[in-house]
Amino acid sequence: MNQSVLRVNQVAERLGVSRSTVWNWGNTKSRHHRPDFPSPFKVSANVVGWLSSEIDDYIGKLAAKREEQTD
């Protein structure tokens, strides 16, 4: 399992969305909040990141939902 840490630009690129969308999906106060979106963690005082495996799992869940909707 890949356990590399992704920064916000990398997460946005993987998901095909903007940086602000990534932040909004994780922000509980945003109207665009997605409770199932992986939470970032502090890498250092000024750096946060996401585990690439968690982002991959999230993408897999989105694909699975698509499959359920087409059945």
PDB file of C-alpha atoms in Angstrom:
ATOM      1  CA  MET A   1       0.000   0.000   0.000  1.00  0.00           C
ATOM      2  CA  ASN A   2       1.335   3.417  -0.968  1.00  0.00           C
ATOM      3  CA  GLN A   3       1.752   5.589   2.129  1.00  0.00           C
ATOM      4  CA  SER A   4       3.148   8.771   0.588  1.00  0.00           C
ATOM      5  CA  VAL A   5       1.903  12.165   1.735  1.00  0.00           C
ATOM      6  CA  LEU A   6       0.148  14.370  -0.795  1.00  0.00           C
ATOM      7  CA  ARG A   7      -0.037  18.149  -0.574  1.00  0.00           C
ATOM      8  CA  VAL A   8      -3.193  20.041  -1.562  1.00  0.00           C
ATOM      9  CA  ASN A   9      -2.028  20.643  -5.157  1.00  0.00           C
ATOM     10  CA  GLN A  10      -1.430  16.932  -5.652  1.00  0.00           C
ATOM     11  CA  VAL A  11      -4.795  15.994  -4.135  1.00  0.00           C
ATOM     12  CA  ALA A  12      -6.573  18.535  -6.350  1.00  0.00           C
ATOM     13  CA  GLU A  13      -4.778  17.218  -9.425  1.00  0.00           C
ATOM     14  CA  ARG A  14      -5.621  13.588  -8.623  1.00  0.00           C
ATOM     15  CA  LEU A  15      -9.277  14.415  -8.149  1.00  0.00           C
ATOM     16  CA  GLY A  16      -9.494  16.841 -11.058  1.00  0.00           C
ATOM     17  CA  VAL A  17     -10.774  19.685  -8.908  1.00  0.00           C
ATOM     18  CA  SER A  18      -9.421  23.017  -7.675  1.00  0.00           C
ATOM     19  CA  ARG A  19      -7.446  23.552  -4.481  1.00  0.00           C
ATOM     20  CA  SER A  20     -10.372  25.460  -2.959  1.00  0.00           C
ATOM     21  CA  THR A  21     -12.695  22.544  -3.680  1.00  0.00           C
ATOM     22  CA  VAL A  22     -10.355  20.239  -1.733  1.00  0.00           C
ATOM     23  CA  TRP A  23     -10.402  22.642   1.219  1.00  0.00           C
ATOM     24  CA  ASN A  24     -14.194  23.075   1.007  1.00  0.00           C
ATOM     25  CA  TRP A  25     -14.812  19.319   0.980  1.00  0.00           C
ATOM     26  CA  GLY A  26     -12.867  19.044   4.241  1.00  0.00           C
ATOM     27  CA  ASN A  27     -14.324  22.139   5.922  1.00  0.00           C
ATOM     28  CA  THR A  28     -17.295  21.299   8.164  1.00  0.00           C
ATOM     29  CA  LYS A  29     -18.508  24.911   7.912  1.00  0.00           C
ATOM     30  CA  SER A  30     -18.622  24.889   4.106  1.00  0.00           C
ATOM     31  CA  ARG A  31     -21.854  24.179   2.259  1.00  0.00           C
ATOM     32  CA  HIS A  32     -19.742  21.937   0.011  1.00  0.00           C
ATOM     33  CA  HIS A  33     -18.483  19.801   2.916  1.00  0.00           C
ATOM     34  CA  ARG A  34     -18.224  16.072   2.235  1.00  0.00           C
ATOM     35  CA  PRO A  35     -18.185  14.087   5.485  1.00  0.00           C
ATOM     36  CA  ASP A  36     -16.636  11.079   3.736  1.00  0.00           C
ATOM     37  CA  PHE A  37     -13.676  13.080   2.373  1.00  0.00           C
ATOM     38  CA  PRO A  38     -10.385  12.142   4.099  1.00  0.00           C
ATOM     39  CA  SER A  39      -9.102  14.587   6.706  1.00  0.00           C
ATOM     40  CA  PRO A  40      -5.659  16.099   6.304  1.00  0.00           C
ATOM     41  CA  PHE A  41      -3.062  15.829   9.054  1.00  0.00           C
ATOM     42  CA  LYS A  42      -0.229  18.076  10.177  1.00  0.00           C
ATOM     43  CA  VAL A  43       3.107  17.117   8.684  1.00  0.00           C
ATOM     44  CA  SER A  44       4.879  20.071  10.327  1.00  0.00           C
ATOM     45  CA  ALA A  45       3.946  23.437  11.819  1.00  0.00           C
ATOM     46  CA  ASN A  46       2.953  24.932   8.452  1.00  0.00           C
ATOM     47  CA  VAL A  47       2.309  21.872   6.318  1.00  0.00           C
ATOM     48  CA  VAL A  48      -0.721  19.584   6.061  1.00  0.00           C
ATOM     49  CA  GLY A  49      -1.115  16.567   3.858  1.00  0.00           C
ATOM     50  CA  TRP A  50      -3.261  13.574   3.013  1.00  0.00           C
ATOM     51  CA  LEU A  51      -2.213   9.947   2.789  1.00  0.00           C
ATOM     52  CA  SER A  52      -2.234   8.932  -0.852  1.00  0.00           C
ATOM     53  CA  SER A  53      -3.830   5.610   0.101  1.00  0.00           C
ATOM     54  CA  GLU A  54      -6.787   7.440   1.692  1.00  0.00           C
ATOM     55  CA  ILE A  55      -7.256   9.574  -1.429  1.00  0.00           C
ATOM     56  CA  ASP A  56      -7.079   6.434  -3.585  1.00  0.00           C
ATOM     57  CA  ASP A  57      -9.699   4.767  -1.362  1.00  0.00           C
ATOM     58  CA  TYR A  58     -11.929   7.853  -1.678  1.00  0.00           C
ATOM     59  CA  ILE A  59     -11.660   7.738  -5.466  1.00  0.00           C
ATOM     60  CA  GLY A  60     -12.571   4.040  -5.304  1.00  0.00           C
ATOM     61  CA  LYS A  61     -15.661   4.826  -3.222  1.00  0.00           C
ATOM     62  CA  LEU A  62     -16.773   7.441  -5.749  1.00  0.00           C
ATOM     63  CA  ALA A  63     -16.359   4.908  -8.548  1.00  0.00           C
ATOM     64  CA  ALA A  64     -18.325   2.315  -6.565  1.00  0.00           C
ATOM     65  CA  LYS A  65     -21.177   4.823  -6.092  1.00  0.00           C
ATOM     66  CA  ARG A  66     -21.199   5.361  -9.839  1.00  0.00           C
ATOM     67  CA  GLU A  67     -21.514   1.607 -10.382  1.00  0.00           C
ATOM     68  CA  GLU A  68     -24.430   1.439  -7.894  1.00  0.00           C
ATOM     69  CA  GLN A  69     -26.243   4.264  -9.694  1.00  0.00           C
ATOM     70  CA  THR A  70     -26.004   2.544 -13.082  1.00  0.00           C
ATOM     71  CA  ASP A  71     -27.427  -0.767 -11.816  1.00  0.00           C
TER      72      ASP A  71
END
